[in-house]
Coordinates of C-alpha atoms in Angstrom, one line a residue:
D23 CA 129.3 167.0 161.5
G24 CA 127.0 164.5 159.9
Y25 CA 128.3 165.2 156.4
L26 CA 131.9 165.1 157.6
K27 CA 131.3 161.6 159.0
R28 CA 129.3 160.5 156.0
F29 CA 132.2 161.6 153.7
D30 CA 134.7 160.1 156.1
L31 CA 136.6 163.4 156.4
P32 CA 139.2 163.7 159.2
Q33 CA 138.3 166.5 161.6
N34 CA 141.8 166.8 163.1
K35 CA 143.5 167.4 159.7
Q36 CA 144.1 170.9 158.4
F37 CA 142.4 171.9 155.2
K38 CA 145.8 172.6 153.5
D39 CA 146.7 168.9 154.0
Y40 CA 143.4 167.7 152.4
S41 CA 143.7 166.0 149.0
R42 CA 141.7 167.4 146.0
G43 CA 139.0 164.8 146.5
M44 CA 138.7 165.6 150.3
R45 CA 138.5 169.3 149.5
M46 CA 135.6 168.7 147.0
K47 CA 133.8 166.5 149.6
L48 CA 134.3 169.3 152.2
A49 CA 132.9 171.9 149.9
I50 CA 129.8 169.8 149.2
A51 CA 129.4 169.1 152.9
A52 CA 129.6 172.9 153.6
A53 CA 127.1 173.7 150.9
L54 CA 124.6 171.1 152.2
S55 CA 125.0 172.1 155.8
H56 CA 123.0 175.3 155.2
Q57 CA 119.9 173.3 154.1
P58 CA 119.7 175.1 150.7
K59 CA 116.8 174.5 148.3
L60 CA 119.1 174.8 145.3
L61 CA 122.6 173.6 144.8
V62 CA 124.5 175.1 141.8
L63 CA 127.6 172.9 141.2
D64 CA 130.4 173.0 138.7
E65 CA 132.3 169.8 138.1
A66 CA 131.3 168.6 141.6
T67 CA 132.6 165.1 141.0
S68 CA 135.8 166.0 139.1
G69 CA 138.9 164.8 140.7
L70 CA 137.2 162.2 142.8
D71 CA 138.0 158.5 142.7
P72 CA 135.1 156.3 141.5
V73 CA 134.0 155.3 145.0
A74 CA 134.0 158.9 146.3
R75 CA 132.1 160.0 143.1
D76 CA 129.5 157.4 143.7
Q77 CA 129.2 158.6 147.3
V78 CA 128.8 162.2 146.2
V79 CA 126.2 161.3 143.5
D80 CA 124.2 159.3 146.1
I81 CA 124.2 162.3 148.5
L82 CA 123.1 164.6 145.8
L83 CA 120.3 162.2 144.8
D84 CA 119.2 162.1 148.4
F85 CA 119.2 165.9 148.6
A86 CA 117.2 166.3 145.4
R87 CA 114.6 163.8 146.6
Q88 CA 113.9 165.8 149.7
G89 CA 110.9 168.2 149.3
D90 CA 111.5 171.0 146.9
N91 CA 115.2 170.7 146.6
A92 CA 117.0 170.8 143.2
V93 CA 120.5 170.5 141.9
L94 CA 121.9 172.4 138.9
I95 CA 125.1 170.7 137.9
S96 CA 127.7 171.3 135.2
S97 CA 129.9 168.4 134.4
H98 CA 132.0 166.7 131.8
I99 CA 131.5 163.3 133.6
V100 CA 128.4 162.3 131.6
S101 CA 127.9 159.1 133.5
D102 CA 127.3 161.2 136.7
L103 CA 124.8 163.3 134.8
E104 CA 122.9 160.2 133.6
K105 CA 122.6 159.1 137.2
L106 CA 121.7 162.5 138.7
C107 CA 119.7 164.5 136.1
D108 CA 116.1 164.5 135.1
Y109 CA 116.7 167.2 132.5
I110 CA 119.8 167.5 130.3
A111 CA 121.0 170.7 128.6
F112 CA 124.0 170.3 126.3
L113 CA 126.1 173.4 125.5
H114 CA 128.9 173.2 122.9
K115 CA 131.0 176.2 122.1
G116 CA 128.5 178.5 123.7
K117 CA 125.5 177.1 121.7
L118 CA 122.7 175.2 123.3
L119 CA 122.4 172.0 121.3
L120 CA 119.6 170.4 123.3
C121 CA 117.5 170.8 126.4
E122 CA 115.2 168.0 127.2
E123 CA 114.1 165.5 129.8
K124 CA 116.7 162.7 130.0
D125 CA 114.1 159.9 129.7
I126 CA 112.6 161.5 126.6
L127 CA 116.0 161.8 125.0
L128 CA 116.7 158.1 125.7
E129 CA 113.3 157.1 124.3
E130 CA 113.5 159.4 121.2
Y131 CA 116.9 158.4 119.9
G132 CA 118.7 155.2 119.2
I133 CA 121.6 153.9 117.2
I134 CA 121.4 151.7 114.1
H135 CA 124.4 149.7 112.9
C136 CA 124.0 149.3 109.2
S137 CA 125.8 148.9 105.8
Y138 CA 126.3 151.9 103.5
E139 CA 123.5 150.5 101.3
Q140 CA 121.1 150.3 104.2
F141 CA 122.1 153.9 105.2
R142 CA 121.1 155.3 101.8
E143 CA 117.6 153.8 102.4
L144 CA 117.1 155.7 105.7
D145 CA 114.9 158.9 105.8
P146 CA 117.5 161.7 105.9
A147 CA 115.2 163.7 108.3
A148 CA 115.5 160.9 110.9
I149 CA 119.3 161.0 110.9
K150 CA 120.8 163.1 113.7
G151 CA 124.4 162.0 113.3
E152 CA 126.6 159.3 111.8
K153 CA 129.9 157.6 112.3
R154 CA 131.4 155.8 109.3
T155 CA 133.8 152.9 109.8
A156 CA 135.4 150.3 107.6
Y157 CA 132.6 147.9 108.6
G158 CA 129.6 150.1 108.0
I159 CA 127.9 153.1 109.7
E160 CA 126.6 153.8 113.1
V161 CA 123.6 156.1 112.8
L162 CA 122.0 158.3 115.6
I163 CA 118.4 158.2 114.6
R164 CA 115.0 159.3 115.8
R165 CA 113.3 156.0 116.7
D166 CA 109.9 157.1 115.4
A167 CA 111.2 157.7 111.9
V168 CA 112.4 154.1 111.1
P169 CA 110.3 151.2 109.9
S170 CA 109.0 149.0 112.8
G171 CA 111.1 145.9 113.4
T172 CA 114.4 147.8 112.6
P173 CA 116.9 146.7 115.2
I174 CA 117.8 149.9 117.2
S175 CA 120.3 149.9 120.0
P176 CA 119.8 152.2 123.0
V177 CA 121.8 155.4 123.0
T178 CA 123.7 156.8 126.0
I179 CA 123.7 160.5 126.8
E180 CA 127.4 160.5 126.1
E181 CA 126.9 159.0 122.6
L182 CA 124.2 161.5 122.0
F183 CA 126.5 164.3 122.8
I184 CA 129.3 163.0 120.6
F185 CA 127.1 162.4 117.6
M186 CA 125.5 165.9 118.0
V187 CA 128.9 167.6 118.1
K188 CA 130.2 165.7 115.1
E189 CA 127.0 166.8 113.2
V190 CA 127.6 170.4 114.1
R191 CA 131.1 170.5 112.7

């Protein structure tokens, strides 16, 4: 009942009349109602509007912070993963491209915006991906492999995934 109220789900409405988002919230409420230690979720926030997604993410964060609870979640909504996850595993075409603590990934990698000439001066071993444009190159790079003082922009998990997939091709 507590989760039904928290998700603002009507108790007098039949399941068949629930929207997709309402069904997803009900499924999560049912999963949480058994006091599990581990939730295994596939696309748990898919199909939810931004407000409902934020609500679900908050509830999952609360769950994970309680005692020995954990959430294993698979999702294409990378912004939700960034909010929820301590560890990130990235699978692409059945191949594990990375598995690491989220904070370490964000500290280890960055993006450099540079000219083609500056790009040629970078250590090739430091380059993890690149995106060429008419204005220069965006380079996914290991932060520890560039000279100090080099302006490096932070990378998001989504950018990291995109650069890694382009590198695999």
